[in-house]
CSV table of C-alpha atoms in Angstrom, one decimal:
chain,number,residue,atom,x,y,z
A,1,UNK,CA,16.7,8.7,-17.8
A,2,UNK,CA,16.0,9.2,-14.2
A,3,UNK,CA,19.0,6.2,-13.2
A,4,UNK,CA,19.8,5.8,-9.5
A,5,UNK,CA,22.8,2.9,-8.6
A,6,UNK,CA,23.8,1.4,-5.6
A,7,UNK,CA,27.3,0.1,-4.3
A,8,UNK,CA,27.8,-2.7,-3.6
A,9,UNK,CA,25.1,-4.6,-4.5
A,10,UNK,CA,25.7,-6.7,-1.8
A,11,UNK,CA,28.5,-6.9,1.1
A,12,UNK,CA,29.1,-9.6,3.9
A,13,UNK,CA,30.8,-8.2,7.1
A,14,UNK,CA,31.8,-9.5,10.4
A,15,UNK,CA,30.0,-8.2,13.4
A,16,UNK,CA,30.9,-4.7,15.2
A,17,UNK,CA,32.0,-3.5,11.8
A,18,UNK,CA,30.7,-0.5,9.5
A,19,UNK,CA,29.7,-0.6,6.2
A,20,UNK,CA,29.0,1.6,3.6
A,21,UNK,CA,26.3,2.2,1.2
A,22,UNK,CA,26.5,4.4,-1.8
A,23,UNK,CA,23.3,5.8,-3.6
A,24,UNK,CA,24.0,8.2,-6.9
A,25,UNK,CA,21.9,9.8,-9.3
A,26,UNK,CA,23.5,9.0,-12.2
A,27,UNK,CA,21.1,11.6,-15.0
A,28,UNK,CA,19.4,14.4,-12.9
A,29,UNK,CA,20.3,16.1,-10.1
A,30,UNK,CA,18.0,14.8,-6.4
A,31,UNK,CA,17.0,17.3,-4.7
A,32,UNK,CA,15.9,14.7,-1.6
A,33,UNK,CA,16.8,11.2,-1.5
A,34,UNK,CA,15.8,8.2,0.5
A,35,UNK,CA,17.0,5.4,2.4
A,36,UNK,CA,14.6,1.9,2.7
A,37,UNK,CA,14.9,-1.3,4.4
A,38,UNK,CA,13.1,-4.3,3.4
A,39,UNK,CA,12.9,-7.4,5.2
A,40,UNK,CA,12.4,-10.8,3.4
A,41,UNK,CA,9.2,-11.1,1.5
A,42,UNK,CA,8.0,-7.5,3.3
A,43,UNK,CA,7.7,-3.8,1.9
A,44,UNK,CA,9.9,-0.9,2.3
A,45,UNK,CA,10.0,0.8,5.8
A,46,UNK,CA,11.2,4.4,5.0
A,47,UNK,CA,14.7,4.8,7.7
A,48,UNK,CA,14.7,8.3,6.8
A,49,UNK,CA,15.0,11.2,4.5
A,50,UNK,CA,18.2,13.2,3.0
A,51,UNK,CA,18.6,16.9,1.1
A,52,UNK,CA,21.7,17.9,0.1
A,53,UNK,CA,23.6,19.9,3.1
A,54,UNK,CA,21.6,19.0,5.7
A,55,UNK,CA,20.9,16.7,8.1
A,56,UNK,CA,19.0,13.5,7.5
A,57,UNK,CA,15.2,13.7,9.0
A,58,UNK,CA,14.8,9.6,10.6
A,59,UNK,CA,11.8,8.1,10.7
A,60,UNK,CA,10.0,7.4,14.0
A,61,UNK,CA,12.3,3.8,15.8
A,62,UNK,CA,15.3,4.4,13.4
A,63,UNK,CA,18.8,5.1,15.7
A,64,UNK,CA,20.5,8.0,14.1
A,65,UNK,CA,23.7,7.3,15.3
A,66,UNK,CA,23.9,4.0,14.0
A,67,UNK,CA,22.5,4.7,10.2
A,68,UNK,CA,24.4,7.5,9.5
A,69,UNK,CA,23.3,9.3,6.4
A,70,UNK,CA,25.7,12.0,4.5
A,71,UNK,CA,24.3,13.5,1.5
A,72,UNK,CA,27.4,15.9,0.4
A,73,UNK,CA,26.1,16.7,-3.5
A,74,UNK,CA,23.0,16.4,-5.6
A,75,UNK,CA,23.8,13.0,-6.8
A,76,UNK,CA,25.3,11.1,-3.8
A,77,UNK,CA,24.3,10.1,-0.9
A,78,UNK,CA,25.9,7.4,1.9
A,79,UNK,CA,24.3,5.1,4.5
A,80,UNK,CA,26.9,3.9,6.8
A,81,UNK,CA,25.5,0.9,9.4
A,82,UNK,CA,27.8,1.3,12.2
A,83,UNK,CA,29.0,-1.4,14.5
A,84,UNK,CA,26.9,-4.1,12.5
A,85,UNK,CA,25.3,-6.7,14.2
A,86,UNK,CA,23.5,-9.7,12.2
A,87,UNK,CA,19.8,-8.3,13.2
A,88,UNK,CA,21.1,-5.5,10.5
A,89,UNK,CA,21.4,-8.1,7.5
A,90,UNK,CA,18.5,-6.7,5.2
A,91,UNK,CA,18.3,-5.5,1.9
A,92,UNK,CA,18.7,-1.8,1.8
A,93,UNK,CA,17.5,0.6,-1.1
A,94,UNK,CA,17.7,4.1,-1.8
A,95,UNK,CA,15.3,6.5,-4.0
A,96,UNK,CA,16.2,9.7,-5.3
A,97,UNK,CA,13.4,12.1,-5.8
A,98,UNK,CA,13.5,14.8,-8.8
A,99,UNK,CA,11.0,17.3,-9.4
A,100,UNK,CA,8.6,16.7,-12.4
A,101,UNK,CA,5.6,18.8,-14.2
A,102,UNK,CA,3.1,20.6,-11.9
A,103,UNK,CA,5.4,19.8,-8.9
A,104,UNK,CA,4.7,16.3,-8.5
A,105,UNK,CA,7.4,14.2,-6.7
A,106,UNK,CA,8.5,10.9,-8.3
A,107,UNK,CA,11.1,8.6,-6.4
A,108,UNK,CA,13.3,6.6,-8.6
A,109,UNK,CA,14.8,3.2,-7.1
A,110,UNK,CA,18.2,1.7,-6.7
A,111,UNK,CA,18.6,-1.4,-7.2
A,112,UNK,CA,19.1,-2.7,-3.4
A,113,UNK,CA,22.2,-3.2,-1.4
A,114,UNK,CA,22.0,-6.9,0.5
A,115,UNK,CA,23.7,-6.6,3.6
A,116,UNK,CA,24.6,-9.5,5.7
A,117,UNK,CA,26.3,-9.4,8.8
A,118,UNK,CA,27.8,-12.5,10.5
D,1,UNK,CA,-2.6,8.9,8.1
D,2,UNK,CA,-2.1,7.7,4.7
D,3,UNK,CA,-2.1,4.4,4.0
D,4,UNK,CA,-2.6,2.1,1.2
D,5,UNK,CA,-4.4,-1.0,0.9
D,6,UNK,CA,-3.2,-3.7,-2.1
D,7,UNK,CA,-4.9,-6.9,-2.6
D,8,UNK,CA,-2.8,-10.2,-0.4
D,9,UNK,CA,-1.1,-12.1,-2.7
D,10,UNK,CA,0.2,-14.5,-3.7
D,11,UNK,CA,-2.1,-14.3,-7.2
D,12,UNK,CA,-0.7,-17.1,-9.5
D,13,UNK,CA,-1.9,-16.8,-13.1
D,14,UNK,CA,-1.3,-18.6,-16.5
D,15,UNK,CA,0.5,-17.0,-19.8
D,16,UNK,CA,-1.7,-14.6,-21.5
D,17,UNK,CA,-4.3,-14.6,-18.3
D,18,UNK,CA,-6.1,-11.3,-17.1
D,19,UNK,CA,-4.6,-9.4,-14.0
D,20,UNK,CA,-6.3,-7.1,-11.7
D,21,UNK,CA,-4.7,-5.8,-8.3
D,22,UNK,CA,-6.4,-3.8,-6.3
D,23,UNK,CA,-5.4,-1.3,-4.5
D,24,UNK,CA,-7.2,1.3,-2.2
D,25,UNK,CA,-6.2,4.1,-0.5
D,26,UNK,CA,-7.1,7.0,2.4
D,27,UNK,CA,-6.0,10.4,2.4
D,28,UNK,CA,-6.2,13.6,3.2
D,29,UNK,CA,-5.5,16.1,0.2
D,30,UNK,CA,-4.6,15.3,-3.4
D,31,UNK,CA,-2.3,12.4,-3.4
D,32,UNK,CA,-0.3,11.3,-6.8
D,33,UNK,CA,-0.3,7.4,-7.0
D,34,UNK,CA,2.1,5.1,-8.5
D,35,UNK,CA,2.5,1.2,-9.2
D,36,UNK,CA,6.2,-0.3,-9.0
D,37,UNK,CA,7.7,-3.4,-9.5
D,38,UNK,CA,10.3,-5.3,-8.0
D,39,UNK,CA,11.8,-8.3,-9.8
D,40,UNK,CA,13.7,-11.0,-7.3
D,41,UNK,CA,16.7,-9.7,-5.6
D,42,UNK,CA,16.7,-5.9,-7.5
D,43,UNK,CA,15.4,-3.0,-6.4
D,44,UNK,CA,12.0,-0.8,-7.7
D,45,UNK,CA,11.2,0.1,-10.6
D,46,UNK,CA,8.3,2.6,-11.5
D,47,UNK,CA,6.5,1.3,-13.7
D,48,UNK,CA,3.1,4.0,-13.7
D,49,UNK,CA,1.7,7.2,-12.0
D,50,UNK,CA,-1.1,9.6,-12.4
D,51,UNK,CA,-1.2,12.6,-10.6
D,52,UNK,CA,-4.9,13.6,-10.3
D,53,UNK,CA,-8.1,12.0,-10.5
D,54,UNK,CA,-9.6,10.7,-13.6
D,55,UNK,CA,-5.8,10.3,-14.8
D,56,UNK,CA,-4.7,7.5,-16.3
D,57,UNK,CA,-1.2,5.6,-15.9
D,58,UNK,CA,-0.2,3.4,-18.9
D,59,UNK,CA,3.2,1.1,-19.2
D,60,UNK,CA,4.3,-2.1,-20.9
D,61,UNK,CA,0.6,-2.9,-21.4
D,62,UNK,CA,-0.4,-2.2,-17.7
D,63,UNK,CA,-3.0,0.4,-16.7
D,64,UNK,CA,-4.1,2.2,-13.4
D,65,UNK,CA,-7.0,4.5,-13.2
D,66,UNK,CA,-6.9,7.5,-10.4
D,67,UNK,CA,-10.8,6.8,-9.0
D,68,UNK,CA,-11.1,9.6,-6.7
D,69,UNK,CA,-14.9,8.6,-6.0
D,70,UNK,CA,-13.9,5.2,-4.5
D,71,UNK,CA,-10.2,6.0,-3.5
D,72,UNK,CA,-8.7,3.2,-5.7
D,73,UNK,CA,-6.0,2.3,-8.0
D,74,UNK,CA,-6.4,-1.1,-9.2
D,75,UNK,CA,-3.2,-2.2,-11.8
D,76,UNK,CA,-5.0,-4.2,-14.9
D,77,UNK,CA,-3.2,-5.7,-18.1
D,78,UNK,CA,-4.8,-8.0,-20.5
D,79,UNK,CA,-2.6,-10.5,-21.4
D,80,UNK,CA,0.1,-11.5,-18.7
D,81,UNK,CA,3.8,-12.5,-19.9
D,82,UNK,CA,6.0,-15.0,-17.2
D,83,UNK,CA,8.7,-12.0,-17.6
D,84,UNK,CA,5.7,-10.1,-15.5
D,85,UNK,CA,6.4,-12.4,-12.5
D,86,UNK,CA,7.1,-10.0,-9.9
D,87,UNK,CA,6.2,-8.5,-6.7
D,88,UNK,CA,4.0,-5.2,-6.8
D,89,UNK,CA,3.4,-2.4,-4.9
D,90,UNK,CA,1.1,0.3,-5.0
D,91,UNK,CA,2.3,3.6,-3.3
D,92,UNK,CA,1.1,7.4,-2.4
D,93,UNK,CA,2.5,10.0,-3.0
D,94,UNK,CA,2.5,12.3,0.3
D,95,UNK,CA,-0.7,14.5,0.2
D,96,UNK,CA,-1.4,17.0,2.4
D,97,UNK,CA,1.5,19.2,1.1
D,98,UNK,CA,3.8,16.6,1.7
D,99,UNK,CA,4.7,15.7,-1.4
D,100,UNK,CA,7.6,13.6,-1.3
D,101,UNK,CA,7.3,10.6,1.2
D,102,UNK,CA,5.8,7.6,-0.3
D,103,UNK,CA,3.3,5.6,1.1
D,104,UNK,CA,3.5,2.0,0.2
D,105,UNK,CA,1.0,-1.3,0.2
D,106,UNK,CA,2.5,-4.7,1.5
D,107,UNK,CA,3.3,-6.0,-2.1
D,108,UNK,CA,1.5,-8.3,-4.0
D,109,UNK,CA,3.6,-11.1,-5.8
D,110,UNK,CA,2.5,-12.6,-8.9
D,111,UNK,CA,3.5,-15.6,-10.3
D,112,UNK,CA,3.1,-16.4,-14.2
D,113,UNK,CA,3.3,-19.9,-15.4
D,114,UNK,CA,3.8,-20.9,-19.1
């Protein structure tokens, strides 16, 4: 159980164009999910955080309008990089959270979108 | 703030070799904590958690003990496979009545030779 995918798993794109990330919970229903970025051989910088309906909460340094996050259900939500430039190529991953016994929070993983932007 | 502290890799060890990683962390509140692994080029996967202190988190022969008294979380297993080659991070869960942002260490990556 507890089974978040990712599409694509990776996607090469010319400069000034968007792309589009898809993160699902495939099992349970997330009531918050997550978008990451991870450079090489680095951890996971939190971009920012989704609920269903409502607009995503960015992390501190993150440009809203050009990581736009839609999270229309409770098992899908979207990253879209607009106007790509190569200093976006990274590898992008999103968690989806579900609730679990005495309220404690545990974040599931995709497994990674590789983006690179010529 | 929260923040977690994991030992530097990278820790390179022999088939059936002990493994420690330590991992420390400062919080305010009653953090759960949680090991993951990332195997080249996927994404992570959780691979234990324990939610208060004394707990213990057991997978796939790898523990963790929740040591409230010295705020640590060290990942142990006893005889190390080369399918555990693998970066991995310790991570927070958010304390403080934040209880869904995760707090993560650098990453350790561990290497396991035949």
């Amino acid at each position: 159980g507890a089974v978040v995918s990712q599409h694509p798993s990776w996607v090469i794109c010319k400069s000034g164009t968007s792309v589009k990330i898809e993160c699902r919970s495939l099992d349970f229903q997330a009531t918050t999910m997550f978008w990451y970025r991870q450079f090489p051989k680095q951890s996971l910088m939190l971009m920012a955080t989704s609920n269903e309906g409502s607009k995503a909460t960015y992390e501190q340094g993150v440009e809203k309008d050009k990581f736009l996050i839609n999270h229309a259900s409770l098992t899908l939500s979207t990253l879209t990089v607009t106007s790509a430039h190569p200093e976006d190529s990274s590898f992008y991953i999103c968690s989806a959270s579900a609730d679990g016994q005495s309220g404690v929070v545990t974040q599931y993983f995709g497994p990674g979108t590789r983006l690179t932007v010529l | 703030g929260d923040s977690v502290t994991q030992m530097e890799g990278p820790v390179t060890l022999s088939e059936e070799a002990f493994l420690t990683i330590n991992c420390t962390y400062t919080a305010t509140g009653y953090p759960s904590l949680f090991w993951y692994v990332q195997y080249p080029g996927e994404g992570l996967q959780l691979l234990l958690k324990a939610t208060k202190a004394d707990d213990k988190g057991s997978n796939k022969g790898f523990e963790a003990t929740y040591r409230k008294e010295t705020t640590s979380f060290h990942l142990e297993k006893g005889s190390v496979q080369v399918s555990d080659s693998a970066v991995y991070f310790c991570a927070l869960g958010g304390s403080g009545g934040s209880n869904y942002k995760l707090t993560f260490g650098k990453g350790t990556l561990l290497t396991v030779n035949p």
